[in-house]
Coordinates of C-alpha atoms in Angstrom, one line a residue:
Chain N
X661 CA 85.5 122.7 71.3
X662 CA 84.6 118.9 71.6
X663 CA 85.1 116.8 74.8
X664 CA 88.2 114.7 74.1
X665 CA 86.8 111.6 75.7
X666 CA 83.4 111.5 74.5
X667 CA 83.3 113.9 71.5
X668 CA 80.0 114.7 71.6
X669 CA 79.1 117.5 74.3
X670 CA 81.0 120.3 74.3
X671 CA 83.9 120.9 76.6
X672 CA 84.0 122.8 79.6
X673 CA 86.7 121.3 82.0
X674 CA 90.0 122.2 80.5
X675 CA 93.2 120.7 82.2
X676 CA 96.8 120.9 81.5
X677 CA 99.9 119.5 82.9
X678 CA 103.6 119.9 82.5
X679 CA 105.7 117.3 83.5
X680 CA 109.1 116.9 82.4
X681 CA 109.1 120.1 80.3
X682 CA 106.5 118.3 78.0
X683 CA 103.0 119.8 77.5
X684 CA 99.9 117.9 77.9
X685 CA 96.7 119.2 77.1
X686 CA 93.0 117.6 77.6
X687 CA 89.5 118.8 77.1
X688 CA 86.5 117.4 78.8
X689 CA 82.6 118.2 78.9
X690 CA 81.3 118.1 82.4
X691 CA 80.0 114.6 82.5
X692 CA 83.2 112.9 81.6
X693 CA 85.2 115.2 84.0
X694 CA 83.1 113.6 86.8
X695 CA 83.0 110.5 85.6
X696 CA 87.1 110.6 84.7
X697 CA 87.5 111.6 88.7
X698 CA 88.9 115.3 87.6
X699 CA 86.6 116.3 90.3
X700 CA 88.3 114.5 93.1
X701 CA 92.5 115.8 92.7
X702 CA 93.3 112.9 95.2
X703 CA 92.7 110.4 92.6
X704 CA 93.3 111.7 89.7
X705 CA 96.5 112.0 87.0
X706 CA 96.4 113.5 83.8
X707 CA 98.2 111.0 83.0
X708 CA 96.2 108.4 83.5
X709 CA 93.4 109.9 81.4
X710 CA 95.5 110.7 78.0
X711 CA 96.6 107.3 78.4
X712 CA 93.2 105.9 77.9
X713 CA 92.7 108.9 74.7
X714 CA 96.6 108.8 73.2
X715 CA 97.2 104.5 73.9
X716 CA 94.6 103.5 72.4
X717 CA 95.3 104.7 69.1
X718 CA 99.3 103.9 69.5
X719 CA 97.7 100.4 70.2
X720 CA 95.7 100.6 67.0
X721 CA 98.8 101.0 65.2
X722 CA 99.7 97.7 66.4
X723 CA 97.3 95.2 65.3
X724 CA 93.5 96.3 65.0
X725 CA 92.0 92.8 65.1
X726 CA 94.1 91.6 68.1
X727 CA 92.2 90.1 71.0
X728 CA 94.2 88.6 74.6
X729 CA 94.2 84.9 74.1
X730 CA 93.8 84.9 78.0
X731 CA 91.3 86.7 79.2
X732 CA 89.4 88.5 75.6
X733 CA 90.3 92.0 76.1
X734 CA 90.7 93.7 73.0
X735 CA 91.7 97.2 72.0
X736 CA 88.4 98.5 72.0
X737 CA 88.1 97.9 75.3
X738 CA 91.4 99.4 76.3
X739 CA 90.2 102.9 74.7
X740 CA 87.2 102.8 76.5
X741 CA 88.5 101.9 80.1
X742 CA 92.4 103.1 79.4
X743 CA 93.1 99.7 81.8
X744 CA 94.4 96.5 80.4
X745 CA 92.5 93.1 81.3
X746 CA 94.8 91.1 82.7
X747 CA 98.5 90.5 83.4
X748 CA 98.6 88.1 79.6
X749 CA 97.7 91.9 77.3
X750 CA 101.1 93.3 78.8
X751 CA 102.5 90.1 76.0
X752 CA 99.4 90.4 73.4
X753 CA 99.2 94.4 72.9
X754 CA 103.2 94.8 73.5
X755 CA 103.8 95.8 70.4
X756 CA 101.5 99.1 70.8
X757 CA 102.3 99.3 74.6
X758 CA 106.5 99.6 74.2
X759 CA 106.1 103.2 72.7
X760 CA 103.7 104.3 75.4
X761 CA 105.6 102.6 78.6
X762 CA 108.3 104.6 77.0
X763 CA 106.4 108.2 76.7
X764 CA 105.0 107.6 80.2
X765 CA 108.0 106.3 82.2
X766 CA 111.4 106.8 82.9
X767 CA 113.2 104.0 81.7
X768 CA 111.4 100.8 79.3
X769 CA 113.4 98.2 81.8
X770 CA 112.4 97.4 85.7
X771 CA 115.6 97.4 87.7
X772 CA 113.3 97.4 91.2
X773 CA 112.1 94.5 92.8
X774 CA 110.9 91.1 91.6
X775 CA 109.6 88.1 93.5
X776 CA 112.1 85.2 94.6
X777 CA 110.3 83.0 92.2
X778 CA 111.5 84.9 89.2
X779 CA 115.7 85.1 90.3
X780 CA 115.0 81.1 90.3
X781 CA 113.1 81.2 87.1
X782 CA 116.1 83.6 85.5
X783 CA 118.5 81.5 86.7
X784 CA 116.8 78.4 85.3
X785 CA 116.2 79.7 81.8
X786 CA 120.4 80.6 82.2
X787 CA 121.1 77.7 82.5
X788 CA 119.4 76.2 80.1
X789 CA 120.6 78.7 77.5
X790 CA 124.1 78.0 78.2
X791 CA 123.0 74.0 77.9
X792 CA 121.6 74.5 74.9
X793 CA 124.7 76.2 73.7
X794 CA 127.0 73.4 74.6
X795 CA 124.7 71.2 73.0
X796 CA 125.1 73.3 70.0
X797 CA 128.9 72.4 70.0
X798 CA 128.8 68.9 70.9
X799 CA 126.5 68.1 68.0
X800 CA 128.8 70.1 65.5
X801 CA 131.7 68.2 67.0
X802 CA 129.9 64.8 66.2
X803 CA 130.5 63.9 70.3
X804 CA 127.0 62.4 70.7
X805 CA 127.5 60.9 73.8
X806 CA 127.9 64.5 75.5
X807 CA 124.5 65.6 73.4
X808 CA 122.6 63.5 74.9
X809 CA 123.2 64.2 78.2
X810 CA 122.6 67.4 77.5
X811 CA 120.0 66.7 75.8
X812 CA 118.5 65.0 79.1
X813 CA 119.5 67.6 81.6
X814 CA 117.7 70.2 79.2
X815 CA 114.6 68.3 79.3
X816 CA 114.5 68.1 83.4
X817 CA 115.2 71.7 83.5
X818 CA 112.3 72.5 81.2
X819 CA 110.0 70.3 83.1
X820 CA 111.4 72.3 86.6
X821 CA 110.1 75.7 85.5
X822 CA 107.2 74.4 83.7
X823 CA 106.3 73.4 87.7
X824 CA 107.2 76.6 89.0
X825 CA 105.1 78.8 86.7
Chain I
X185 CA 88.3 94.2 115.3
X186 CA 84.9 95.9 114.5
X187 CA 84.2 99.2 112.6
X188 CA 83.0 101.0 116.1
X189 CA 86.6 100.5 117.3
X190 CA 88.1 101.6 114.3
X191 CA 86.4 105.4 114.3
X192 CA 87.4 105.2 118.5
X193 CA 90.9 105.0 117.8
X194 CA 92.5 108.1 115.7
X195 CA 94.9 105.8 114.0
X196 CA 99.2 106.6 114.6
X197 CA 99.2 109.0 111.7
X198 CA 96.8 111.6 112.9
X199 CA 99.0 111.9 116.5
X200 CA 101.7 113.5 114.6
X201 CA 104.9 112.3 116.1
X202 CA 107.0 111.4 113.2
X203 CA 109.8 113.2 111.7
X204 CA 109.3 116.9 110.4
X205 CA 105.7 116.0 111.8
X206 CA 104.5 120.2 111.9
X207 CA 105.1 119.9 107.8
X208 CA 104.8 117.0 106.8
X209 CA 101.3 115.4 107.5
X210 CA 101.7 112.1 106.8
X211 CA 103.8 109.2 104.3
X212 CA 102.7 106.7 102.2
X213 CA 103.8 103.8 100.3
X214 CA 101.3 101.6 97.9
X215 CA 102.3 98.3 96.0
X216 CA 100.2 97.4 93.3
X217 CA 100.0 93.4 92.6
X218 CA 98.1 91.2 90.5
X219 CA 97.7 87.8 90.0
X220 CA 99.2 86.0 86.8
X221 CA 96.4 85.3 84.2
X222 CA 93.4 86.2 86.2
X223 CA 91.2 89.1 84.5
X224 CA 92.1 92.6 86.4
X225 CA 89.3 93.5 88.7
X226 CA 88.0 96.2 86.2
X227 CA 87.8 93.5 83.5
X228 CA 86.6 90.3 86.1
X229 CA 83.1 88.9 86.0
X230 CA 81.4 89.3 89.3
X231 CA 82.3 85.5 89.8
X232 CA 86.2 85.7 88.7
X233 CA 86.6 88.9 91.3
X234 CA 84.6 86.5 94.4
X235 CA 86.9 84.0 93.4
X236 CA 89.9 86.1 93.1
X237 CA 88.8 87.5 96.6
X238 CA 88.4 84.3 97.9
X239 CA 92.0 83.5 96.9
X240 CA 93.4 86.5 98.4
X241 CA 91.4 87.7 101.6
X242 CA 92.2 84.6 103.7
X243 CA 95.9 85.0 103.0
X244 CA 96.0 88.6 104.0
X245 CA 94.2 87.5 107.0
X246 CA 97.0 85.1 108.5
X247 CA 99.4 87.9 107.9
X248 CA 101.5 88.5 110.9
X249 CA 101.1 92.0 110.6
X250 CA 97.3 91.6 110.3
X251 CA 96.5 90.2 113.9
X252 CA 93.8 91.9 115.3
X253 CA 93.4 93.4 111.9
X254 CA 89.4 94.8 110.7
X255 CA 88.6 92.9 107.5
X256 CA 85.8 93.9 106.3
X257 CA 84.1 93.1 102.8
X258 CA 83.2 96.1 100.8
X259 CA 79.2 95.2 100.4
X260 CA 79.0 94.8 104.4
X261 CA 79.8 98.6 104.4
X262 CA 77.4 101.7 104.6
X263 CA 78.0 104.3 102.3
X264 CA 78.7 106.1 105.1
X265 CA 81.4 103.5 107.1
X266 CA 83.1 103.9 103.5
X267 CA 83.2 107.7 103.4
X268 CA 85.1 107.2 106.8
X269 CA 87.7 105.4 105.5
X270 CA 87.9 107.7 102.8
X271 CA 88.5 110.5 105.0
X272 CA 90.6 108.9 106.7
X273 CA 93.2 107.8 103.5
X274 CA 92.7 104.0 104.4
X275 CA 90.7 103.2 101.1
X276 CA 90.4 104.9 98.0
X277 CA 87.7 106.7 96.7
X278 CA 87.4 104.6 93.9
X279 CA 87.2 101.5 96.8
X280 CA 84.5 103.2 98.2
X281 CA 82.8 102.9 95.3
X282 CA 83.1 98.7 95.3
X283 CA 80.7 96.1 96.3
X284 CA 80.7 92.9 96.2
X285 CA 83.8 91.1 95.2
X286 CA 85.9 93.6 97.2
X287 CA 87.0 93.8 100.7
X288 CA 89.7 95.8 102.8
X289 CA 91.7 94.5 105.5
X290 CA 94.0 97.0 108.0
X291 CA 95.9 96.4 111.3
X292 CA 94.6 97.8 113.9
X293 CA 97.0 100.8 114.7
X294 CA 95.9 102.2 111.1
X295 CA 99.6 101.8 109.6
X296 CA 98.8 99.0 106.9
X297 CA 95.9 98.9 104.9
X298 CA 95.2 96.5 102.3
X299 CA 92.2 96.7 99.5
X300 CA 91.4 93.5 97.6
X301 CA 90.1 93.7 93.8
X302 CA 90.3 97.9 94.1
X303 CA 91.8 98.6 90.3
X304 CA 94.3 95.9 90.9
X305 CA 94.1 92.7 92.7
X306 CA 95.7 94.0 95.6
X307 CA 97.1 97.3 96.8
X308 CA 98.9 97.4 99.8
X309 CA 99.3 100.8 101.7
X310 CA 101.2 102.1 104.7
X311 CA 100.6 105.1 106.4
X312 CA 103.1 106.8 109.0
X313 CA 103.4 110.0 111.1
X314 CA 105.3 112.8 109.4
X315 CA 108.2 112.0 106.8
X316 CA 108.6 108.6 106.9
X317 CA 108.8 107.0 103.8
X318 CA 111.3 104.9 104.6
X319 CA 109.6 103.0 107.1
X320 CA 106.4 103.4 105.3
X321 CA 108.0 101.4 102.3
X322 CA 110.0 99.1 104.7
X323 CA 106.4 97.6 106.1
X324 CA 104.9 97.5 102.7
X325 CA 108.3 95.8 101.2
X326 CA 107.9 92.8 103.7
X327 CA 104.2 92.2 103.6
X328 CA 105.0 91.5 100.0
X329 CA 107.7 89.5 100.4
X330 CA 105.6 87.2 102.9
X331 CA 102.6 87.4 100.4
X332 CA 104.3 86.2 97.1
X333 CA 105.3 82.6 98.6
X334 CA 101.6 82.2 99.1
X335 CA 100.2 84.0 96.1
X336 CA 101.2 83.7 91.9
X337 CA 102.4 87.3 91.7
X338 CA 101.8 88.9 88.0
X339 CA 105.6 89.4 86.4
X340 CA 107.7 90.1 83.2
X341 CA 111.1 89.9 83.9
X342 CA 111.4 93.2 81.9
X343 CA 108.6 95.0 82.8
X344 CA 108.4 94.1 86.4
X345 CA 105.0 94.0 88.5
X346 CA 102.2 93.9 86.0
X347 CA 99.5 96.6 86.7
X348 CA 96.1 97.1 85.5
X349 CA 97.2 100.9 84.1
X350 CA 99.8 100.9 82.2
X351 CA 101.1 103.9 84.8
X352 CA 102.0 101.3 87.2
X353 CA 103.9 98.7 85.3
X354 CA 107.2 97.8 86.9
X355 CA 107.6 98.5 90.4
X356 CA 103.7 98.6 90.9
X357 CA 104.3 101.8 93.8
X358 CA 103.2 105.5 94.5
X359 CA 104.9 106.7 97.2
X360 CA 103.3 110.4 98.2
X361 CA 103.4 112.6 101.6
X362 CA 100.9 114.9 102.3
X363 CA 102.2 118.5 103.0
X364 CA 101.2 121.1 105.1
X365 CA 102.1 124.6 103.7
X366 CA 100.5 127.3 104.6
X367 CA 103.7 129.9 104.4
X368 CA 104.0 129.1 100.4
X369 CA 100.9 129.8 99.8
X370 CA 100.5 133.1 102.1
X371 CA 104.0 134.5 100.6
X372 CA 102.7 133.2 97.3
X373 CA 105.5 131.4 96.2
X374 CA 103.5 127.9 96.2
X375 CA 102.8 128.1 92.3
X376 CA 106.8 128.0 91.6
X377 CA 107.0 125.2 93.8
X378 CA 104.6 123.4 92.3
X379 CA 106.2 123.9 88.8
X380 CA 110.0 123.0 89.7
X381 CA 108.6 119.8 91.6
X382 CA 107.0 118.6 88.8
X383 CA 110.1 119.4 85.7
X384 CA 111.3 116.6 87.8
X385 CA 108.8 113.9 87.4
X386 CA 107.2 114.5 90.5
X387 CA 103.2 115.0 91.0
X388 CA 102.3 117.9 93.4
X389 CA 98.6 118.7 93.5
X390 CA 96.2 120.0 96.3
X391 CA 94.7 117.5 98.5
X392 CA 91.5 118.5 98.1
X393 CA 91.9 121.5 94.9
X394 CA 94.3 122.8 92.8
X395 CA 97.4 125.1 93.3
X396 CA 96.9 128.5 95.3
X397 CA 93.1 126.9 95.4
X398 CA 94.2 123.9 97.4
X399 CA 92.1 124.1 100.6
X400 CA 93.4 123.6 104.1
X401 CA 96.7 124.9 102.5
X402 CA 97.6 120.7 102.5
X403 CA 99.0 119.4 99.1
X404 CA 99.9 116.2 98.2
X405 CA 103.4 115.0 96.5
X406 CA 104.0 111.6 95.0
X407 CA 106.4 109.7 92.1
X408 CA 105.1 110.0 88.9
X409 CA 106.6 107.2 87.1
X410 CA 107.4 103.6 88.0
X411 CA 109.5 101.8 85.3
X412 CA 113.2 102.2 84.8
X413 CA 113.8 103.2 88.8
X414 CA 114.8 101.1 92.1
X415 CA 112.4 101.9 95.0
X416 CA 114.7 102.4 96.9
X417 CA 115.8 105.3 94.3
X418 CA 112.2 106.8 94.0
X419 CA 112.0 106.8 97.8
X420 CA 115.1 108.7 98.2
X421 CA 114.6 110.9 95.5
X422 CA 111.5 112.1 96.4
X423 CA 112.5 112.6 100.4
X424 CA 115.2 114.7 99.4
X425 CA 112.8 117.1 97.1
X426 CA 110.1 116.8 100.1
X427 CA 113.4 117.9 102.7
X428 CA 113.9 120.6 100.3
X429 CA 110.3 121.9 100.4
X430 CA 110.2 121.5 104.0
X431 CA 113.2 124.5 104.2
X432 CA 111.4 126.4 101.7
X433 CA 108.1 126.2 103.8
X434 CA 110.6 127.4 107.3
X435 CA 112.0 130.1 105.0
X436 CA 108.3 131.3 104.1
X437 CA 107.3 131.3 107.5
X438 CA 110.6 133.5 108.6
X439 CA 109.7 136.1 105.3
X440 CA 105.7 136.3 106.3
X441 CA 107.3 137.3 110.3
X442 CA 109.9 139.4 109.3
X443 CA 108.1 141.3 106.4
X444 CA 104.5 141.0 106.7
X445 CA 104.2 139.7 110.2
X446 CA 101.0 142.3 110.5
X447 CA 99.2 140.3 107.9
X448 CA 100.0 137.2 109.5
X449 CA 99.1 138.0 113.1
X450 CA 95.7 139.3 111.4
X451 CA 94.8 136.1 109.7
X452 CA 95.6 134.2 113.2
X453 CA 93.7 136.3 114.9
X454 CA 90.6 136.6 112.2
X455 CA 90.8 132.2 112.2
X456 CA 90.2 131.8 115.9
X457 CA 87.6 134.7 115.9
X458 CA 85.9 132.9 113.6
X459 CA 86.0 129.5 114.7
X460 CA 85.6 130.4 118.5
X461 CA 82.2 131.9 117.6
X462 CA 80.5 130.8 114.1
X463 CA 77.1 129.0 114.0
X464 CA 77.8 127.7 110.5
X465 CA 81.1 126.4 108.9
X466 CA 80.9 124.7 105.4
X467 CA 83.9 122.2 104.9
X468 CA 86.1 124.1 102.7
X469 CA 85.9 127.2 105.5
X470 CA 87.0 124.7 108.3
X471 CA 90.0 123.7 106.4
X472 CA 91.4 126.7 105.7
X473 CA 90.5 128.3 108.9
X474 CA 92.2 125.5 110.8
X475 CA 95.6 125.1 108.3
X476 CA 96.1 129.1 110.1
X477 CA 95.3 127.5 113.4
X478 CA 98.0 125.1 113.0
X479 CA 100.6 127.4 111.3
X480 CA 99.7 129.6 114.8
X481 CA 100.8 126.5 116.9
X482 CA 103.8 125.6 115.0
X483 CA 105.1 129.3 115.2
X484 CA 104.2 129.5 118.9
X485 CA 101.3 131.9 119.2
X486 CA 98.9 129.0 120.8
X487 CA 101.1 126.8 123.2
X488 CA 102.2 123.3 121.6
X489 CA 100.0 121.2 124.1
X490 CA 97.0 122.5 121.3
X491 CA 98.3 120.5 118.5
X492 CA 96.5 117.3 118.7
X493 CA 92.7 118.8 119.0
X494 CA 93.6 120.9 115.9
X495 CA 94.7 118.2 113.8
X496 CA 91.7 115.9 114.8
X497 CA 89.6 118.6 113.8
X498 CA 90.5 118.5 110.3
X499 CA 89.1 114.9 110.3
X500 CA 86.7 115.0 112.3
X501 CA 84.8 117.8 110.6
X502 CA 84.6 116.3 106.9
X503 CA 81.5 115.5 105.8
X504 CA 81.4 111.5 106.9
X505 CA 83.2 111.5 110.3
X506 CA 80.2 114.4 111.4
X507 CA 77.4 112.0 110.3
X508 CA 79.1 109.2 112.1
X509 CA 79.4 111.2 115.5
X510 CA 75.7 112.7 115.2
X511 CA 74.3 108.9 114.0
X512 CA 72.0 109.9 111.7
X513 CA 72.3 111.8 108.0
X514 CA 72.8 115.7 107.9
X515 CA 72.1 117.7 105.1
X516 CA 74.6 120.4 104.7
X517 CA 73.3 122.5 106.1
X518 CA 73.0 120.5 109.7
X519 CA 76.5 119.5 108.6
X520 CA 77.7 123.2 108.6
X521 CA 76.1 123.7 112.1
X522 CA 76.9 120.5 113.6
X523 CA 80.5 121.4 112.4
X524 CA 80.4 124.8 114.2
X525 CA 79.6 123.8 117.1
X526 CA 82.1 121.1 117.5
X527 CA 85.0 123.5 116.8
X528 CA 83.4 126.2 119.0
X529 CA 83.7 123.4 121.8
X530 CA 86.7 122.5 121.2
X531 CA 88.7 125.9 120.8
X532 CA 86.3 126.9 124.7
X533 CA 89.5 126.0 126.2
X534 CA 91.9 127.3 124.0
X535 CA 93.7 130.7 125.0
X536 CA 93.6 133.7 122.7
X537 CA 96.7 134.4 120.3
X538 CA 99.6 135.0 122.1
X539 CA 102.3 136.9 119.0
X540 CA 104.5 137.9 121.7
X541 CA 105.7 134.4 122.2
X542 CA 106.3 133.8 118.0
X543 CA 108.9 137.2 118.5
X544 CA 111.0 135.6 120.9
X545 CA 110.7 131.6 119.4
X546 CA 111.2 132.6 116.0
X547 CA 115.0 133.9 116.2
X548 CA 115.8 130.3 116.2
X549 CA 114.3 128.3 118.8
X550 CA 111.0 127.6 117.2
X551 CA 111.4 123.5 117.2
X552 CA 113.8 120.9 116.4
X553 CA 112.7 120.6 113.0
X554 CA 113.3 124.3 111.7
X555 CA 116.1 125.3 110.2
X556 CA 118.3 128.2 111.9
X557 CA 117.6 131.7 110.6
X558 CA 120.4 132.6 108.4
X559 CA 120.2 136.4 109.9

């Protein structure tokens, strides 16, 4: 039997882990065992490792040519290191990530905390939805004098969060 | 605060006064955070992680909980400085590993420990006495809060804290307690433990091994997921299993005295035979030898005053905090006789095994922790 990671040398580490009732299996050859940290229990999840095997294929699905505008990780990359490059491929690789945030977790929503920052950005982008909305109306009502007002206050709101973020 | 002060002072975990502190070892709490559009330390050039570093360090500095803090960049470290901190649970393995572009900064009583560009851009840990995870999390919670007014926090308003692994996304934290449990594993009921904890979405592994393998009898369980749960919700959820496992440990304890107490004096009595007069201990020995030790104090047989030197030898015979005390690099086998003879000294002033004092405690006033014998 081949090492999962490198599939080249055969395997000899071979690990497996129920969680949740569901079975996960992995094989490894002795070099990537060390190198994966299955040596060292403290910092090590099975988890962690199928992700980088498993993700990057559900990535692939995706798109195979994708690349993060922000900082040029691209799938390749994610299969070889099972770590994303930065905060920006959460947006670019979502499409392939949704699935696997939704093997791997309990829920696909955070409920937990959040900085301050983002309750005022939240709020702000409210507001501007329900703006936009009234705008909607005035327009279809022909009262352009109340349009462009909103129109205004839309505008100032937009240039707020553009400041905050 | 400099690195000769850190190794002289044991840190408030390793005295052992929290809750449930004969069980449960110690609590932890770990937020990971990033910085918005900045490359992940994995992914950084050398130069994006200095200057990520140099965004960072200074405002983990001025922290209020950081005065008198050691702050030390990671290439300013021996391998063997690192290794301490390592035993010690205030830096990762995989920080140990980091050089330049890394640093860790921790307060001086050993509680809050914080690494800079480790897999994320900063992981923030707290470490208390016994079950605490509570607090643990309640010290962790606010450095945050004072940190993100300072620092562009990494966010998605659905996904939550953005992580470098994908295993982190949303609340960014691991909470864990290192467990002491010695009577699972003697009655050999540790394995079924193991495998209800985790149908639950919990991680239980050995601290340092696997299962009935797990030496020093000291296993390790955390949260296994982070989207789609409060904190606050993890935190409970997982003191409530760890309460459970805690009465399943007493109830082991009561079986192995009741049923099989010759077995159990035996193995107290064979650990401080052997520790009072070997010449050579490897690391794994020591550990296990001890974990019987400390099951002897918690059940009475050595008197409680005995506690502390045990539970500083199980630090201060791994392989790094040795070679620190001796100054200078042991091979293992100078390790395993330097090792030796430290315990030796150490257990010169303790008294032999006393069961008849385990008899009398154990009908029910064995400590405030355990739970009454049904019987």
């Amino acid at each position: 039997m081949l090492c999962d990671v490198c599939k080249c040398n055969d395997a000899a580490v071979f690990l497996t882990q129920i969680l949740e009732g569901k079975m996960q299996k992995v094989n490894l050859c002795d070099a990537c065992s060390k190198e994966k940290g299955v040596q060292d229990p403290t910092g090590f999840a099975l988890a962690d490792l199928l992700l980088g095997i498993g993700a990057a294929e559900e990535i692939e699905k995706g798109a195979p040519t994708q690349k993060c505008g922000v900082c040029g990780f691209t799938q390749a990359d994610f299969k070889k290191t099972g770590r994303l490059g930065c905060s920006a491929c959460y947006i670019t690789f979502s499409e392939g990530l949704g699935s696997l945030l939704k093997a791997m977790h309990k829920g696909t929503e955070h409920v937990g905390k959040l900085p301050e920052r983002a309750y005022r950005e939240i709020e702000l982008s409210d507001r501007v939805r329900t703006l936009t909305e009234n705008l909607r109306k005035a327009v279809a009502e022909e009262n352009y004098e109340t349009a462009a007002s909103l129109r205004d206050q839309i505008k100032q709101l937009g240039t707020d969060v553009a400041s905050h973020s | 605060m400099k690195f000769s002060n850190v190794i002289a002072t044991g840190g408030e975990w390793l005295r052992g006064e929290g809750p449930h502190h004969q069980i449960v070892i110690s609590s932890r709490v770990r937020l990971a955070r990033n910085l918005r559009h900045r490359p992940f330390p994995g992914w950084a050039k050398k130069l994006e992680r200095t200057q990520i570093l140099e965004l960072i360090k200074p405002r983990v500095e001025e922290l209020p909980e950081m005065q008198d803090s050691f702050s030390e960049m990671l290439q300013d470290l021996s391998a063997l400085e690192k290794q301490v901190l390592v035993e010690r649970h205030l830096i990762s393995r995989e920080h140990a590993a980091k050089s330049v572009g890394s640093a860790v900064v921790m307060n001086r009583r050993q509680t809050l420990s914080i690494m800079v560009n480790e897999e994320d851009h900063l992981r923030m840990q707290s470490i208390r006495s016994g079950l605490q995870l509570k607090n643990a999390f309640k010290l962790v919670d606010k450095v945050d809060s004072t940190l993100e007014g300072k620092l562009d926090f990494a966010y998605d308003s659905r996904l939550g804290y953005l992580t470098a692994c994908p295993t982190n996304v949303g609340t960014g934290m691991r909470a864990s307690a290192m467990l002491h449990l010695p009577g699972l594993v003697l009655s050999e009921m540790i394995n079924q433990v193991i495998q209800a904890v985790n149908k639950i979405g919990l991680a239980v592994r050995g601290l340092y091994g696997e299962g009935t393998e797990a030496m020093g009898n000291l296993f390790q369980i955390s949260n296994q997921t982070t989207l789609g749960e409060k904190e606050e919700e993890i935190i409970s959820r997982l003191s409530k299993v760890i309460e459970t496992i805690i009465e399943k440990e007493h109830d082991a304890r009561q079986m192995l005295i009741q049923k099989k107490s010759n077995t159990l004096w035996d193995q107290i009595g064979r650990a401080y035979g052997v520790l009072t007069f070997a010449h050579a201990m490897t690391s794994k020995e020591a550990l296990n030898l001890l974990s019987i030790i400390k099951l002897g104090v918690d059940l009475g047989a050595f008197p409680e005053d005995r506690r502390l030197p045990i539970d500083e030898l199980f630090i201060d015979t791994q392989p790094a905090h040795l070679q620190k005390s001796s100054q200078q690099k042991l091979n293992a086998e100078e390790r395993d006789e330097l090792r030796a003879r430290i315990i030796r000294d150490r257990l010169r002033v303790f008294p032999k095994p006393d069961i008849s004092k385990v008899a009398r405690e154990s009908a029910g006033n064995g400590s405030a922790s355990a739970p009454q014998n049904n019987e």
